[in-house]
XYZ file of C-alpha atoms in Angstrom:
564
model
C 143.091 127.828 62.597
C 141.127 125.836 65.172
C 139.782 127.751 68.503
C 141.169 127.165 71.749
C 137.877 125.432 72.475
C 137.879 123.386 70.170
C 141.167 122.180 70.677
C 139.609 121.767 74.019
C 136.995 119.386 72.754
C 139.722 117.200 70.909
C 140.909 116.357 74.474
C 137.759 116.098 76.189
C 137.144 113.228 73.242
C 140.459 111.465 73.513
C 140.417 111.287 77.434
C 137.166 109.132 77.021
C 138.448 106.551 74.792
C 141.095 105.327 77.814
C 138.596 105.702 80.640
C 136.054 103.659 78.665
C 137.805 100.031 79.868
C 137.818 101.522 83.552
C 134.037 99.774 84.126
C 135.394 95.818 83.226
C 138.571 96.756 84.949
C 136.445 97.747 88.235
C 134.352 95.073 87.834
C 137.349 92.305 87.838
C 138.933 94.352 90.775
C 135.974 93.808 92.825
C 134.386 90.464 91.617
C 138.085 88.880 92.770
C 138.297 90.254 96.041
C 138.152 88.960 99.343
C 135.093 90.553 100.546
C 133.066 89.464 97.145
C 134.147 86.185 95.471
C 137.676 86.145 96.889
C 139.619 85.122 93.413
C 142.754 86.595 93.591
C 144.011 86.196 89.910
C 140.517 87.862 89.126
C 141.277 90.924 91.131
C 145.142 90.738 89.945
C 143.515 91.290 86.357
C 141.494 94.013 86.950
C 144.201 95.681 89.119
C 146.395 95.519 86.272
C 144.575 98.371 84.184
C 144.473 100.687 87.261
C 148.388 100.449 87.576
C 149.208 100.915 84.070
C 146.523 103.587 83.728
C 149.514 106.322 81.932
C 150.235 103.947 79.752
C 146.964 103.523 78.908
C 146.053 107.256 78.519
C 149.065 107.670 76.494
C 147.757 105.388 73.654
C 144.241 106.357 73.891
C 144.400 110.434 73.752
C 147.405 109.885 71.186
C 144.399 107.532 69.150
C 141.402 109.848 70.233
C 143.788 113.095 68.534
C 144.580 111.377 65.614
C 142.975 112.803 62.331
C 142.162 109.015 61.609
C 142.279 107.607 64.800
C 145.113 105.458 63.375
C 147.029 102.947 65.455
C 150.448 104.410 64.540
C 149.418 107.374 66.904
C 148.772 105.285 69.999
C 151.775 103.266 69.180
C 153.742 106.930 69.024
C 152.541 107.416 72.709
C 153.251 104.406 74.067
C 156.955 105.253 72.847
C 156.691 108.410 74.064
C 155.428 107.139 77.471
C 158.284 104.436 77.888
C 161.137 106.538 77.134
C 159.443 109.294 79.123
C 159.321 107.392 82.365
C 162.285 105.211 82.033
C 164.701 107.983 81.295
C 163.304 110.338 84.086
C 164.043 107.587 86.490
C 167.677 108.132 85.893
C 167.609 111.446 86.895
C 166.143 111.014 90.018
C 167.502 111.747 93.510
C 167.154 108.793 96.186
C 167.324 110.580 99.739
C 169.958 109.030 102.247
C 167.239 108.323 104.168
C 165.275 106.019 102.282
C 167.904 103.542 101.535
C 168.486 103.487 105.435
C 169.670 100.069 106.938
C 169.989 98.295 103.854
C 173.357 97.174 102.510
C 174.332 94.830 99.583
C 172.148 94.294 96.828
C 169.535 95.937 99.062
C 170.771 99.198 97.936
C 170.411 98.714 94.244
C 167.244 97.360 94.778
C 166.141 99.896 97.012
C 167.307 102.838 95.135
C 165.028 101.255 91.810
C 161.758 100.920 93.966
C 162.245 104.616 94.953
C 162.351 105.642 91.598
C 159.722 103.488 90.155
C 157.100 104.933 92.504
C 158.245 108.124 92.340
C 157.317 108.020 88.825
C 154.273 105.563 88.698
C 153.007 108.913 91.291
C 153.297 111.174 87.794
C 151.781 108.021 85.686
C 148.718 109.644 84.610
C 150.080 113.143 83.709
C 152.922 111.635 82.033
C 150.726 109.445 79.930
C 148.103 112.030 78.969
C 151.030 114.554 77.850
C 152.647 111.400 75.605
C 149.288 110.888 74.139
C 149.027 114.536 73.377
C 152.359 114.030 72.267
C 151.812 110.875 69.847
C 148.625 112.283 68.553
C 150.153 116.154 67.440
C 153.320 114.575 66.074
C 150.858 112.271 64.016
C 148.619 114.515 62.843
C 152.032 116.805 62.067
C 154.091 113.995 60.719
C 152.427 111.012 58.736
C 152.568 112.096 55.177
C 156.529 112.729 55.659
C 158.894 112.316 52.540
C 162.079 110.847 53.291
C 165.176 110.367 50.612
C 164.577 107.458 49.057
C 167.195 105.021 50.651
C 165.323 106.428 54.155
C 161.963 105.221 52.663
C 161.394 102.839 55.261
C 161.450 105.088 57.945
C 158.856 107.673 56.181
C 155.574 108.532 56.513
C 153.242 106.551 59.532
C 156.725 104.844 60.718
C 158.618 108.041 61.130
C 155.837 109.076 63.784
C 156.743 107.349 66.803
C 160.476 108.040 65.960
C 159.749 111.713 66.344
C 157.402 110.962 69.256
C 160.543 109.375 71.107
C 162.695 112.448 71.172
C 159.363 114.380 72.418
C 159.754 111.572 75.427
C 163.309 112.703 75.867
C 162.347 116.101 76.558
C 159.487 114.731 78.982
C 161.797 113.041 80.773
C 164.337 115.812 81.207
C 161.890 117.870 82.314
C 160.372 115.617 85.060
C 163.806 114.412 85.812
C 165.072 117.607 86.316
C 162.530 118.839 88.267
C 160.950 115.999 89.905
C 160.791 117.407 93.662
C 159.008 120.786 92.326
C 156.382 118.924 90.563
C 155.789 116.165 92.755
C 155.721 118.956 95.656
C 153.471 121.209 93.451
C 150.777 117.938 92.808
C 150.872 117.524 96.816
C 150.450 121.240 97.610
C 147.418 121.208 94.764
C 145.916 118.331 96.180
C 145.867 119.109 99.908
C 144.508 122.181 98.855
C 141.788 121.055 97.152
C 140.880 117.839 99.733
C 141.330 120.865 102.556
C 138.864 123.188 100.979
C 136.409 120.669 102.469
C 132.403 120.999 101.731
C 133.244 124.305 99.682
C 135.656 123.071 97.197
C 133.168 119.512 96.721
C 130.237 122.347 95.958
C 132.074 123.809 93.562
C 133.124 120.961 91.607
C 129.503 119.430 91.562
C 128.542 122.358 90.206
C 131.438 122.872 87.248
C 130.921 119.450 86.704
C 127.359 120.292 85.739
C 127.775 123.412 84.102
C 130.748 121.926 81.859
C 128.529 119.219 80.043
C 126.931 121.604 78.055
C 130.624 122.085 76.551
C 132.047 118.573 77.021
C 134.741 119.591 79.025
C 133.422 118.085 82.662
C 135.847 115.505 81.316
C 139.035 117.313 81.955
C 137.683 118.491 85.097
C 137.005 114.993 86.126
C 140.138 113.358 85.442
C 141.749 116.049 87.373
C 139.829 114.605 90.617
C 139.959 111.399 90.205
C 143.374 110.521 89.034
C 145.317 113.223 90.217
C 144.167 114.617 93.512
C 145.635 113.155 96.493
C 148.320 110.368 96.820
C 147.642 107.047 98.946
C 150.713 104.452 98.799
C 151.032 105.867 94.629
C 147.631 105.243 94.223
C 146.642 109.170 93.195
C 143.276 110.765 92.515
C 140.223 109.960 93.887
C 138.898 107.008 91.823
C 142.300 104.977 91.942
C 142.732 105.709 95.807
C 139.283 104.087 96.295
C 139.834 101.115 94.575
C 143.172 100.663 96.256
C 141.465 100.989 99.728
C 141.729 104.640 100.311
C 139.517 105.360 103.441
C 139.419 108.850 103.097
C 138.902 108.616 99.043
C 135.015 108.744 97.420
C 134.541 112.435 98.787
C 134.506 113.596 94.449
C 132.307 110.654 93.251
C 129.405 109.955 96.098
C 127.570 113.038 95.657
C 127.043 111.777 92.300
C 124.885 108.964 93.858
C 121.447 111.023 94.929
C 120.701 113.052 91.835
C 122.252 110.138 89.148
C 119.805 107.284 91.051
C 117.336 109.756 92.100
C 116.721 113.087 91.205
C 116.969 112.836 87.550
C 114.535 109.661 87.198
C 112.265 112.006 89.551
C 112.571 114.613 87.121
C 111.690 112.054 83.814
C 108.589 111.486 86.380
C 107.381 114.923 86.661
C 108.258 115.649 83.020
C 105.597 112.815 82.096
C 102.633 114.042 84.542
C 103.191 117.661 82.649
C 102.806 115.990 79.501
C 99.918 116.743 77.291
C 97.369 113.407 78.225
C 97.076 112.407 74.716
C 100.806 112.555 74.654
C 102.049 110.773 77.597
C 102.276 107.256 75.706
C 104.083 108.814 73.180
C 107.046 110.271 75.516
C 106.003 107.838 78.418
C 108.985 104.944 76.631
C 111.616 107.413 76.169
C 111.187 108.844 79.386
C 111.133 105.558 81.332
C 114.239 104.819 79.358
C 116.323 107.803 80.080
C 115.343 107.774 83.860
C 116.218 103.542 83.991
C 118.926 104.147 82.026
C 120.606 107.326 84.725
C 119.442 104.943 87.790
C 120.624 101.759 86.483
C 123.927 103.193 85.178
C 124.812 107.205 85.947
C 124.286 108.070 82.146
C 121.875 111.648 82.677
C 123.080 113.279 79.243
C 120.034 112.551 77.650
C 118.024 113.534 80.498
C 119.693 117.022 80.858
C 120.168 118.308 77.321
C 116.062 117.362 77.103
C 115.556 120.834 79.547
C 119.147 122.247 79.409
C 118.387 125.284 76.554
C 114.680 124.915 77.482
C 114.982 126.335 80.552
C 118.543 127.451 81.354
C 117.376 128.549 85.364
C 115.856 125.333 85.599
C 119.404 123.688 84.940
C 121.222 126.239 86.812
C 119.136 124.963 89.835
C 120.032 120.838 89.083
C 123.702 122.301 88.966
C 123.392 123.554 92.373
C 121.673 120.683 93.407
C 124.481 118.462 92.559
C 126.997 120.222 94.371
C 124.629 120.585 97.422
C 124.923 117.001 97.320
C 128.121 116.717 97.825
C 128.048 118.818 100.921
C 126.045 116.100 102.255
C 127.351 113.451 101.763
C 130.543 114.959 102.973
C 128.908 116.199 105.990
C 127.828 112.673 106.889
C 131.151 111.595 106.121
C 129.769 109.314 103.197
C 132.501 107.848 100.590
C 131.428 105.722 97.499
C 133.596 105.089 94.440
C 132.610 103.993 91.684
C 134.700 102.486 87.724
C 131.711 104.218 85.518
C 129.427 106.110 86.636
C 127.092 106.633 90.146
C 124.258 104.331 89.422
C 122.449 101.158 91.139
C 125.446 98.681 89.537
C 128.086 100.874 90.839
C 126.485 101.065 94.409
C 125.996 97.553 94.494
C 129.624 96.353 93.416
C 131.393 98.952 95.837
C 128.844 98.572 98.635
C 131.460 96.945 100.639
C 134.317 99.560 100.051
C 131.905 102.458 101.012
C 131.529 104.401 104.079
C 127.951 104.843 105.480
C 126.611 103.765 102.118
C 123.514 102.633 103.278
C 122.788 106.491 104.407
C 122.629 107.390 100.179
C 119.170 105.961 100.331
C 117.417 108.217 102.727
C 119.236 111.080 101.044
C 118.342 110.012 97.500
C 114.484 109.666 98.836
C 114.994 112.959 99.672
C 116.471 114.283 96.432
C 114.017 112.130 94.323
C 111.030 114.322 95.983
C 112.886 117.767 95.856
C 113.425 116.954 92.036
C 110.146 115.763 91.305
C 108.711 119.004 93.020
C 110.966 121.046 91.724
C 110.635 120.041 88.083
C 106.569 119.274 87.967
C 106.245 123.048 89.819
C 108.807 124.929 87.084
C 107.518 122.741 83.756
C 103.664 124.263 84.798
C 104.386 127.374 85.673
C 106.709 128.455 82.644
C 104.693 126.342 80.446
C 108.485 124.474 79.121
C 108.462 122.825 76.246
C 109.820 119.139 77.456
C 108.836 115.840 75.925
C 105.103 115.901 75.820
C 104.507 119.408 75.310
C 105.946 120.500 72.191
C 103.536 122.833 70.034
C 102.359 121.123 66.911
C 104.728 123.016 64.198
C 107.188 121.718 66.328
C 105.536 117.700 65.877
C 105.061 118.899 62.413
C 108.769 119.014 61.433
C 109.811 116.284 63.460
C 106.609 114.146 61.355
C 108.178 115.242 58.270
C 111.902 114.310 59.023
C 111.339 110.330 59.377
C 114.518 108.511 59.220
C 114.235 106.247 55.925
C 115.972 103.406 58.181
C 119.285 103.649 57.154
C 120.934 105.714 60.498
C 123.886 105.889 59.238
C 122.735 107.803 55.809
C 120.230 109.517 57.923
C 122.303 111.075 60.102
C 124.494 112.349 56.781
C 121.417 113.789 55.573
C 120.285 115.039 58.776
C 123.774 116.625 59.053
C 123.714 118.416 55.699
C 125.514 115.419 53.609
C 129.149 114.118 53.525
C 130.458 117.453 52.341
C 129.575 118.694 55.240
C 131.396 116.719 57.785
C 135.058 117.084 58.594
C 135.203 114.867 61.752
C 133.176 112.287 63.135
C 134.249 110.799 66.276
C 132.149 109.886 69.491
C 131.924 110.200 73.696
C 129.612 108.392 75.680
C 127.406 109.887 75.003
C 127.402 112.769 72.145
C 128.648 112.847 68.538
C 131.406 115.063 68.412
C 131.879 116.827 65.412
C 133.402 119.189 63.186
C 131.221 120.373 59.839
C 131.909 123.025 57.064
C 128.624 125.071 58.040
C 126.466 124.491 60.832
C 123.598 125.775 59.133
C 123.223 122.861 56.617
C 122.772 120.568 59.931
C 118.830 120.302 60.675
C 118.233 119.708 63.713
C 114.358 118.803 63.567
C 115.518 115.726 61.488
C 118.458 115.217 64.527
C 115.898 114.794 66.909
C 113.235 112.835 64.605
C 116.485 110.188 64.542
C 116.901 110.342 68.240
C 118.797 113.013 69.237
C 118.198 115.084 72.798
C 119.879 117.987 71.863
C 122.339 119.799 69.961
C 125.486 122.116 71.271
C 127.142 124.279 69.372
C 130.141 125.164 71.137
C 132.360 126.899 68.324
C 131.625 128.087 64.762
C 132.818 124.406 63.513
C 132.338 122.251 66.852
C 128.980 120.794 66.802
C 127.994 117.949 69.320
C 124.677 115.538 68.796
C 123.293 114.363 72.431
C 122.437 111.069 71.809
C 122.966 108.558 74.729
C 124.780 105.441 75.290
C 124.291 104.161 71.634
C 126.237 107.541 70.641
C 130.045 105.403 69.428
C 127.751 103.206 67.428
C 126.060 105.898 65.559
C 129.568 107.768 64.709
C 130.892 104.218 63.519
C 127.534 103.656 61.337
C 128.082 107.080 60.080
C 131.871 106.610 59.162
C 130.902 103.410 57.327
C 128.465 105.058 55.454
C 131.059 107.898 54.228
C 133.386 105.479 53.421
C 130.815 103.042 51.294
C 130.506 102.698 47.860
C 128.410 105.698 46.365
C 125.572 103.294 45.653
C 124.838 103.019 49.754
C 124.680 107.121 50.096
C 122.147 109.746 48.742
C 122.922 111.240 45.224
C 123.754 114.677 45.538
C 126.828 116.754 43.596
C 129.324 115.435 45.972
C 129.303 112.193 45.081
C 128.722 112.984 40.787
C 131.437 111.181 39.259
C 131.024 113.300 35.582
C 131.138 116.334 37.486
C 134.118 115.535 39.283
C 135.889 114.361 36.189
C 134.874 117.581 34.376
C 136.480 119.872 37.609
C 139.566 117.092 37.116
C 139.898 118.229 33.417
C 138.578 114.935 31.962
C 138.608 110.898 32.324
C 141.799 110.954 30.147
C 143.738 113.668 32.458
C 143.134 111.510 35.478
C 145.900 109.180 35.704
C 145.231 107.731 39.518
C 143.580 108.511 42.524
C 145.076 107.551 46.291
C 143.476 108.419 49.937
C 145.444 109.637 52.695
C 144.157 110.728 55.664
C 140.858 112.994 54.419
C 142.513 114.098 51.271
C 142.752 113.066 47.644
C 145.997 112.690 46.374
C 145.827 112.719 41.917
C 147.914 112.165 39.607
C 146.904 113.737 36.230
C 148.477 114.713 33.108
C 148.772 118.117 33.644
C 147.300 119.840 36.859
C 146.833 122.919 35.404
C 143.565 121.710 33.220
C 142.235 121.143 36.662
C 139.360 123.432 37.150
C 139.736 124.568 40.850
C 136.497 126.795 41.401
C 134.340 123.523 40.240
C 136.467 121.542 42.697
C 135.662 124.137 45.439
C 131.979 123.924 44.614
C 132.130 119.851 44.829
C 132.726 120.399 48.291
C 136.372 120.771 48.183
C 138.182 122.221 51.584
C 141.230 122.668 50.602
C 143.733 122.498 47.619
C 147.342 122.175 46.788
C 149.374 121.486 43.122
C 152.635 120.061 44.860
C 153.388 119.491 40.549
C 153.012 120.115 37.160
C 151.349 116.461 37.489
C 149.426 116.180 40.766
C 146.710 117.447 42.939
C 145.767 117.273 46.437
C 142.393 117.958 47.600
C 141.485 118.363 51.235
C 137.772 116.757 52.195
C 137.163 114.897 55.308
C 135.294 111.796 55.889
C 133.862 111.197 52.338
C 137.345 111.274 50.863
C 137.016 107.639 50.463
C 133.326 107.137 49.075
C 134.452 109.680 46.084
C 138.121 108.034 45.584
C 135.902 104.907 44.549
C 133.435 106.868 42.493
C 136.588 107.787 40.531
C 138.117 104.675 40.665
């Protein structure tokens, strides 16, 4: 049975996938307005994500929670999200007094627009439970047997049919209780906005302290596309962009230590560096500190001193939420559709309030970082880029990629037994692996990786950076490629699996589904289940006297054509 956190980290993953299109949609939003190029059907487009946003989060966490990330699951959500909102709408109350002074057809009309916002308000939640929804039922539901004049209906296709009842009981639910939940979200929100400079420290700093997890994700979508309401624009991002003055409080202290204080930090990190060593580190560094300035990503820079120095990290966590006491005490207010770096400050420059005063204050973080950092890396003699002791250079010397990163990574990881789950954030590989010993994390880091988190006995993440997707993708290719294109070990040995099979001649077929291997052999009983296990097998099951399942993850594939 999977942990609690690591159910956890399944959502943290799946909320990224819809929030990744949020940067072109910004950038259309603002390019078209009047105060930039002025192109209305420009800023119509890009306005069109941010009011369809549920809908959006339904298909993506349905997608991101899928074992296979298969399309049926987002299409389950969207189902789940339509009937969801429609049918709640129904159920609705209109209050006498909103339909005041109209008569007619005015009434009708009225009555509709009530209960459209009223729900478009719940949008996000709504969507983010349907994706839940689509991706469960998936994973629950897409190897069902029907009778066979049902057939049709079975298997992937009976998904989003099951998915639409679960939209029933969403929408009887908010339906039925509309006013309590609405009234709840409110109560939450002005809450949250009225615990002022305290509540914004206390975010900055969760928001911190939750990367080492992943979960700064759910915090973050819980700020900026829930909290507060502004014409049913709600949560802090959306309200920005839909000309919330008040909104920007959750996302400009991002501004000073994202543009500043973390570039400071790659700065004092290469003046500690051993002299013979600073050309060495001196490109990465520069890279990670361009890359956090130019566009908010700081992963990389963090996870390079996170476990080196844990006090050093609790103090940049404090940092950031000071921050935001600042710039809420000088009533600053800066969205932004990624993240808080130079691109973002430039687009929504003319949304902001008091942006220009994020400069003085960054100048003022970039020196307490660089202090900060130069004066803690010296006097605890920490290990960061530069300083490493030579065993350390030795290993990493002796793990050179072969140039392959997709088969690298396998290796690195302890081969394609090994992995369950591959799937990606922003910035990490997110993963789930048989044994966490067989991953070595000396080779991780000779192929680029900043650092490794281990947050359950299964969970492992890989800190790589922006480039992070395109590494899982590389690596899913390379489990799913001929066995010619991946390293020879046991796994992949097609006598050996034939012998655990009980022979060429007892294997009448071999299918994939989802991970597993689905056989069809002459008898399953000359099946030789402990060799299977020791193949790499994770699971097995005899449904008949003439087939097999075998449970194995992402190399499922590769060894289905090994047999084939």
């Amino acid at each position: 049975m999977r942990s609690p956190l690591e159910s956890l980290q399944s959502l943290g993953r799946a909320l990224m996938l819809p929030i990744a299109v949020l940067p072109a949609a910004a950038l259309l939003l603002r390019l078209g307005q009047q105060d930039l190029l002025n192109i209305p059907f420009v800023a119509a487009a890009g306005d069109a994500v941010f009011a369809n946003l549920g809908l959006l989060f339904a298909a993506g966490v349905a997608v991101g929670l899928a074992r296979d990330n298969h399309g049926a699951a987002g299409l389950a959500g969207v189902v789940c999200f339509l009937i969801a909102t429609q049918a709640a709408q129904t159920l609705l109350h209109v209050p006498p007094e909103a339909l005041r002074g109209l008569s007619g057809d005015a009434v009708a009309l009225g009555e509709a627009a009530f209960k459209s916002k009223g729900i478009a308000k719940l949008g996000v939640p709504i969507g983010i439970f349907s994706g839940l929804a689509g991706g469960l039922l998936y994973n629950r539901f897409c190897n069902t047997k029907v009778p066979p004049y049902l057939a049709f209906f079975g298997g992937r296709r009976f998904v989003p049919i099951v998915s639409g009842l679960a939209g029933l009981v969403i929408a009887a639910l908010v339906g039925s209780s509309y006013e309590v939940i609405s009234g709840g979200m409110d109560a939450a929100s002005r809450a949250i906005i009225g615990s002022g400079e305290l509540g914004l420290f206390v975010y900055g700093v969760l928001n911190r302290v939750l990367i080492v997890t992943g979960l700064h994700h759910i915090l973050n979508n819980l700020a900026w596309f829930i909290v507060g309401d502004y014409g049913g624009a709600t949560g802090d991002l959306k309200r920005f962009f839909a000309g919330d003055p008040t909104a920007g409080t959750f996302m400009a202290g991002f501004f000073p230590v994202m543009m500043f204080g973390l570039p400071a930090a790659c700065l004092a990190m290469y003046h500690a560096a051993a002299k013979e060593r600073r050309a060495a580190v001196g490109g990465m560094l520069l890279s990670m500190g361009l890359t956090s300035f130019l566009t908010g990503i700081t992963e990389p820079i963090e996870f390079s001193f996170m476990f080196l120095a844990p006090a050093l990290y609790a103090v940049h966590a404090v940092l950031t939420g000071l921050a935001f006491i600042i710039t809420s005490l000088l009533d600053v207010k800066l969205g932004f559709g990624f993240s808080a770096g130079l691109f973002d400050y430039v687009l929504n420059y003319g949304k902001a309030t008091r942006p220009l005063l994020l400069i003085p204050i960054g100048v003022g973080y970039f020196g307490l970082y660089y202090g900060v950092f130069r004066w803690a890396i010296v006097r605890f003699d920490l290990k960061t880029p530069g300083r490493e002791a030579a065993t350390t250079l030795a290993e990493a010397a002796a793990a050179q990629p072969t140039g392959h990163r997709g088969r690298d990574f396998i290796a690195a990881l302890g081969g394609a037994a090994n992995l369950e789950s591959v799937d990606a954030c922003t910035t990490r590989l997110r993963l789930v692996v048989a044994d966490q010993a067989k991953a070595d994390e000396a080779a991780l880091k000779a192929l680029g990786a900043k650092g490794v988190v281990r947050p359950s006995a299964k969970a492992l993440q890989v800190v790589l950076g922006p480039e992070a997707d395109q590494v899982a993708s590389e690596i899913r290719a390379s489990l799913s490629s001929p066995v010619s294109g991946l390293p020879q070990d046991a796994d992949l040995d097609r006598s050996a699996w034939l012998a655990a099979l009980g022979g060429r001649e007892n294997l009448k077929a071999v299918t994939v589904c989802d991970g597993r291997l689905l056989f069809d052999l002459g008898s399953s009983a000359r099946a030789d289940l402990a060799r299977l296990q020791a193949l790499g097998v994770r699971g097995l099951a005899t449904p008949s006297a003439t087939s097999l399942h075998v449970l194995l993850g992402p190399a499922a594939a590769s060894i289905a054509k090994v047999l084939s």
